[in-house]
Amino acid sequence: MTDSRALILGRIRTAVAGSDRAARPENEPLARGYRERHTDADPAALTDLLAEHLTDYRAHVHRASAAGLAQTIRQLLTDRGARTVAVPPDLPAAWLPDDADVAFRRDDGLTTAAELDRTDSVVTGCALAIAETGTIVLDAGPAQGRRALTLVPDHHICVVRTPGQVVAAVPQALPLLDPRRPQTWISGPSATSDIELDRVEGVHGPRRLDVVLLSDG
């Protein structure tokens, strides 16, 4: 009997016998010799790489300073023709323009799916963004709202603070996320393809994704 087989059978017998956890053999840590990143750690370079990969996934990328963020969002809503906009209850007020011809509604968690479907746009923040994969992660944390808020409306404007919320690769992202929280990983607008590879956007989420890279400086 090989050592690995004996180990596996021993663990099964221990589990079936109902022994307490302290008596069970501990799992040995896995060797993780792979590279955790493939890019330079320079913050500006990571932000540029994130923008490049988001664009590859057909997201629309914009850059703004804190002073210009509200007007950037105003222009995006105007270009989209949005009239009703949902926002998380804790979205910073400074992010929203006060001169836009739209009705902002802070989601109280009671808005129905049908009401969200009639909402033109949604504005949120994010938990973090991954440069190497062009991925934005939401976990219902600050300025993000509940999961349905970013899945039902057809247009999502997502603000990413740079460089503070940008990491290089998935191995850097995972330790920063709580696995108990509801996570949504976004790489571009929602899209799917049929057997003939005809791409259809907006089936499982927003048809258009605008990402605003907000400079911390």
CSV table of C-alpha atoms in Angstrom, one decimal:
chain,number,residue,atom,x,y,z
A,1,MET,CA,0.0,0.0,0.0
A,2,THR,CA,1.4,3.4,-1.0
A,3,ASP,CA,1.9,6.0,1.7
A,4,SER,CA,-0.6,8.4,0.0
A,5,ARG,CA,-3.2,5.7,-0.1
A,6,ALA,CA,-2.7,4.7,3.5
A,7,LEU,CA,-3.0,8.4,4.5
A,8,ILE,CA,-6.3,8.8,2.6
A,9,LEU,CA,-7.8,5.6,4.0
A,10,GLY,CA,-6.6,6.5,7.5
A,11,ARG,CA,-8.3,9.8,7.3
A,12,ILE,CA,-11.5,8.2,6.1
A,13,ARG,CA,-11.5,5.7,8.9
A,14,THR,CA,-10.9,8.5,11.4
A,15,ALA,CA,-13.8,10.5,10.0
A,16,VAL,CA,-16.2,7.6,9.9
A,17,ALA,CA,-15.3,6.6,13.5
A,18,GLY,CA,-16.6,10.0,14.6
A,19,SER,CA,-13.3,10.9,16.4
A,20,ASP,CA,-13.1,14.5,17.6
A,21,ARG,CA,-11.3,17.0,15.4
A,22,ALA,CA,-8.3,17.1,17.6
A,23,ALA,CA,-7.6,13.5,16.8
A,24,ARG,CA,-7.7,13.9,13.1
A,25,PRO,CA,-4.5,14.4,11.1
A,26,GLU,CA,-3.9,17.9,10.1
A,27,ASN,CA,-3.7,18.9,6.4
A,28,GLU,CA,-0.2,19.7,5.3
A,29,PRO,CA,0.2,23.1,3.7
A,30,LEU,CA,0.3,23.0,0.0
A,31,ALA,CA,3.5,24.1,-1.8
A,32,ARG,CA,2.7,27.3,-3.7
A,33,GLY,CA,5.7,27.9,-5.8
A,34,TYR,CA,3.9,29.8,-8.6
A,35,ARG,CA,4.5,33.4,-9.4
A,36,GLU,CA,2.1,35.7,-7.6
A,37,ARG,CA,2.4,38.5,-10.2
A,38,HIS,CA,3.7,39.1,-13.7
A,39,THR,CA,4.0,42.9,-13.8
A,40,ASP,CA,5.9,45.7,-12.2
A,41,ALA,CA,4.6,47.0,-8.9
A,42,ASP,CA,4.7,50.6,-10.1
A,43,PRO,CA,1.3,52.1,-9.2
A,44,ALA,CA,1.0,54.2,-12.4
A,45,ALA,CA,1.9,51.2,-14.5
A,46,LEU,CA,-0.7,49.0,-12.8
A,47,THR,CA,-3.4,51.6,-13.4
A,48,ASP,CA,-2.4,51.8,-17.1
A,49,LEU,CA,-2.5,48.0,-17.3
A,50,LEU,CA,-5.9,47.9,-15.7
A,51,ALA,CA,-7.3,50.5,-18.1
A,52,GLU,CA,-5.8,48.6,-21.1
A,53,HIS,CA,-7.4,45.3,-20.0
A,54,LEU,CA,-10.8,46.8,-19.2
A,55,THR,CA,-10.8,48.3,-22.6
A,56,ASP,CA,-10.0,44.9,-24.1
A,57,TYR,CA,-13.1,43.6,-22.4
A,58,ARG,CA,-15.2,46.4,-24.0
A,59,ALA,CA,-15.6,48.5,-20.9
A,60,HIS,CA,-15.4,52.2,-21.3
A,61,VAL,CA,-12.6,53.7,-19.2
A,62,HIS,CA,-12.4,57.3,-18.0
A,63,ARG,CA,-10.0,59.1,-15.7
A,64,ALA,CA,-10.9,61.8,-13.2
A,65,SER,CA,-9.6,63.8,-10.3
A,66,ALA,CA,-11.6,64.2,-7.1
A,67,ALA,CA,-12.5,67.7,-8.3
A,68,GLY,CA,-13.7,66.5,-11.7
A,69,LEU,CA,-15.4,63.3,-10.7
A,70,ALA,CA,-19.0,64.6,-10.4
A,71,GLN,CA,-18.8,66.3,-13.8
A,72,THR,CA,-17.4,63.1,-15.4
A,73,ILE,CA,-20.3,61.2,-14.0
A,74,ARG,CA,-22.7,63.9,-15.1
A,75,GLN,CA,-21.4,63.6,-18.7
A,76,LEU,CA,-21.6,59.8,-18.7
A,77,LEU,CA,-25.3,60.0,-17.6
A,78,THR,CA,-26.0,62.7,-20.2
A,79,ASP,CA,-24.4,60.7,-23.0
A,80,ARG,CA,-26.5,57.7,-21.9
A,81,GLY,CA,-29.7,59.7,-21.8
A,82,ALA,CA,-30.3,58.5,-18.2
A,83,ARG,CA,-33.2,59.9,-16.2
A,84,THR,CA,-33.3,57.6,-13.2
A,85,VAL,CA,-30.1,56.6,-11.4
A,86,ALA,CA,-29.8,54.3,-8.4
A,87,VAL,CA,-27.0,54.7,-6.0
A,88,PRO,CA,-25.9,52.9,-2.8
A,89,PRO,CA,-27.1,54.6,0.4
A,90,ASP,CA,-23.5,55.4,1.5
A,91,LEU,CA,-22.2,56.6,-1.9
A,92,PRO,CA,-20.2,59.8,-1.2
A,93,ALA,CA,-22.4,62.8,-2.0
A,94,ALA,CA,-19.4,64.6,-3.6
A,95,TRP,CA,-19.4,62.0,-6.4
A,96,LEU,CA,-22.8,63.0,-7.7
A,97,PRO,CA,-23.4,66.2,-9.7
A,98,ASP,CA,-26.0,68.5,-8.4
A,99,ASP,CA,-26.8,70.0,-11.8
A,100,ALA,CA,-27.6,66.8,-13.7
A,101,ASP,CA,-31.1,66.5,-15.1
A,102,VAL,CA,-31.6,63.1,-13.5
A,103,ALA,CA,-33.4,61.7,-10.4
A,104,PHE,CA,-30.9,60.0,-8.0
A,105,ARG,CA,-32.4,57.4,-5.8
A,106,ARG,CA,-30.5,56.0,-2.9
A,107,ASP,CA,-31.4,52.3,-2.7
A,108,ASP,CA,-32.9,51.3,0.6
A,109,GLY,CA,-32.8,47.5,-0.1
A,110,LEU,CA,-36.5,47.4,-0.8
A,111,THR,CA,-36.5,48.4,-4.4
A,112,THR,CA,-38.0,45.5,-6.4
A,113,ALA,CA,-36.3,43.8,-9.4
A,114,ALA,CA,-39.0,45.4,-11.7
A,115,GLU,CA,-38.2,48.9,-10.4
A,116,LEU,CA,-34.5,48.3,-10.8
A,117,ASP,CA,-35.2,47.1,-14.4
A,118,ARG,CA,-36.8,50.5,-15.1
A,119,THR,CA,-33.8,52.3,-13.7
A,120,ASP,CA,-31.5,53.7,-16.4
A,121,SER,CA,-28.2,53.7,-14.6
A,122,VAL,CA,-26.4,52.8,-11.3
A,123,VAL,CA,-23.3,54.5,-9.8
A,124,THR,CA,-21.1,52.6,-7.3
A,125,GLY,CA,-17.7,52.2,-6.0
A,126,CYS,CA,-15.9,48.8,-5.7
A,127,ALA,CA,-13.9,46.7,-3.3
A,128,LEU,CA,-10.8,46.5,-5.6
A,129,ALA,CA,-9.6,46.0,-9.1
A,130,ILE,CA,-7.1,43.6,-10.6
A,131,ALA,CA,-4.8,45.0,-13.2
A,132,GLU,CA,-3.5,41.8,-14.9
A,133,THR,CA,-7.0,40.5,-15.6
A,134,GLY,CA,-8.9,43.7,-16.0
A,135,THR,CA,-11.3,42.7,-13.3
A,136,ILE,CA,-13.4,44.7,-10.8
A,137,VAL,CA,-14.6,43.1,-7.6
A,138,LEU,CA,-17.7,44.2,-5.7
A,139,ASP,CA,-18.5,42.7,-2.3
A,140,ALA,CA,-21.4,44.8,-1.1
A,141,GLY,CA,-19.0,46.9,1.0
A,142,PRO,CA,-18.8,50.7,1.3
A,143,ALA,CA,-20.3,52.7,-1.7
A,144,GLN,CA,-21.2,49.4,-3.5
A,145,GLY,CA,-24.7,48.6,-2.3
A,146,ARG,CA,-26.4,45.2,-2.6
A,147,ARG,CA,-25.6,42.8,-5.4
A,148,ALA,CA,-28.9,43.2,-7.3
A,149,LEU,CA,-28.2,46.9,-7.7
A,150,THR,CA,-25.3,46.3,-10.1
A,151,LEU,CA,-26.9,43.3,-12.0
A,152,VAL,CA,-30.3,44.6,-13.0
A,153,PRO,CA,-29.9,48.1,-14.5
A,154,ASP,CA,-28.6,48.3,-18.0
A,155,HIS,CA,-25.8,50.8,-17.3
A,156,HIS,CA,-23.2,50.7,-14.5
A,157,ILE,CA,-20.8,53.4,-13.7
A,158,CYS,CA,-18.1,52.1,-11.3
A,159,VAL,CA,-15.6,54.3,-9.6
A,160,VAL,CA,-12.2,52.8,-8.8
A,161,ARG,CA,-9.8,54.7,-6.6
A,162,THR,CA,-6.3,54.6,-8.1
A,163,PRO,CA,-3.8,53.5,-7.1
A,164,GLY,CA,-5.2,52.5,-3.7
A,165,GLN,CA,-7.7,50.0,-4.9
A,166,VAL,CA,-5.7,48.5,-7.7
A,167,VAL,CA,-3.7,45.3,-7.2
A,168,ALA,CA,-1.5,43.5,-9.7
A,169,ALA,CA,-3.0,39.9,-9.7
A,170,VAL,CA,-5.5,37.6,-8.2
A,171,PRO,CA,-3.1,36.3,-5.5
A,172,GLN,CA,-2.9,39.8,-4.2
A,173,ALA,CA,-6.7,40.3,-4.3
A,174,LEU,CA,-7.8,37.2,-2.5
A,175,PRO,CA,-6.3,38.0,0.9
A,176,LEU,CA,-8.0,41.4,0.8
A,177,LEU,CA,-11.5,39.9,0.3
A,178,ASP,CA,-13.8,38.3,2.8
A,179,PRO,CA,-15.0,35.0,1.4
A,180,ARG,CA,-18.1,35.3,3.5
A,181,ARG,CA,-19.3,38.4,1.6
A,182,PRO,CA,-21.3,38.2,-1.7
A,183,GLN,CA,-18.7,38.9,-4.4
A,184,THR,CA,-19.3,39.9,-8.0
A,185,TRP,CA,-16.2,39.7,-10.3
A,186,ILE,CA,-16.7,41.9,-13.4
A,187,SER,CA,-14.5,41.9,-16.5
A,188,GLY,CA,-16.3,44.2,-18.9
A,189,PRO,CA,-20.0,44.4,-19.6
A,190,SER,CA,-22.2,41.3,-19.3
A,191,ALA,CA,-21.8,39.2,-22.4
A,192,THR,CA,-22.4,35.7,-23.7
A,193,SER,CA,-22.0,33.8,-27.0
A,194,ASP,CA,-24.0,31.1,-28.6
A,195,ILE,CA,-22.6,28.1,-30.4
A,196,GLU,CA,-21.9,30.2,-33.5
A,197,LEU,CA,-20.0,32.7,-31.3
A,198,ASP,CA,-22.4,35.5,-31.8
A,199,ARG,CA,-21.8,37.8,-28.9
A,200,VAL,CA,-24.8,39.2,-27.0
A,201,GLU,CA,-24.3,41.8,-24.3
A,202,GLY,CA,-26.6,42.6,-21.4
A,203,VAL,CA,-28.0,39.1,-20.7
A,204,HIS,CA,-26.7,38.6,-17.2
A,205,GLY,CA,-25.9,42.1,-16.1
A,206,PRO,CA,-25.3,45.7,-17.4
A,207,ARG,CA,-25.0,46.1,-21.2
A,208,ARG,CA,-22.6,49.0,-20.8
A,209,LEU,CA,-19.9,49.4,-18.1
A,210,ASP,CA,-18.2,52.8,-17.6
A,211,VAL,CA,-15.2,52.6,-15.3
A,212,VAL,CA,-14.0,55.9,-13.8
A,213,LEU,CA,-10.4,55.7,-12.5
A,214,LEU,CA,-10.4,58.2,-9.7
A,215,SER,CA,-6.9,59.6,-8.9
A,216,ASP,CA,-6.1,59.6,-5.2
A,217,GLY,CA,-3.8,62.5,-5.8
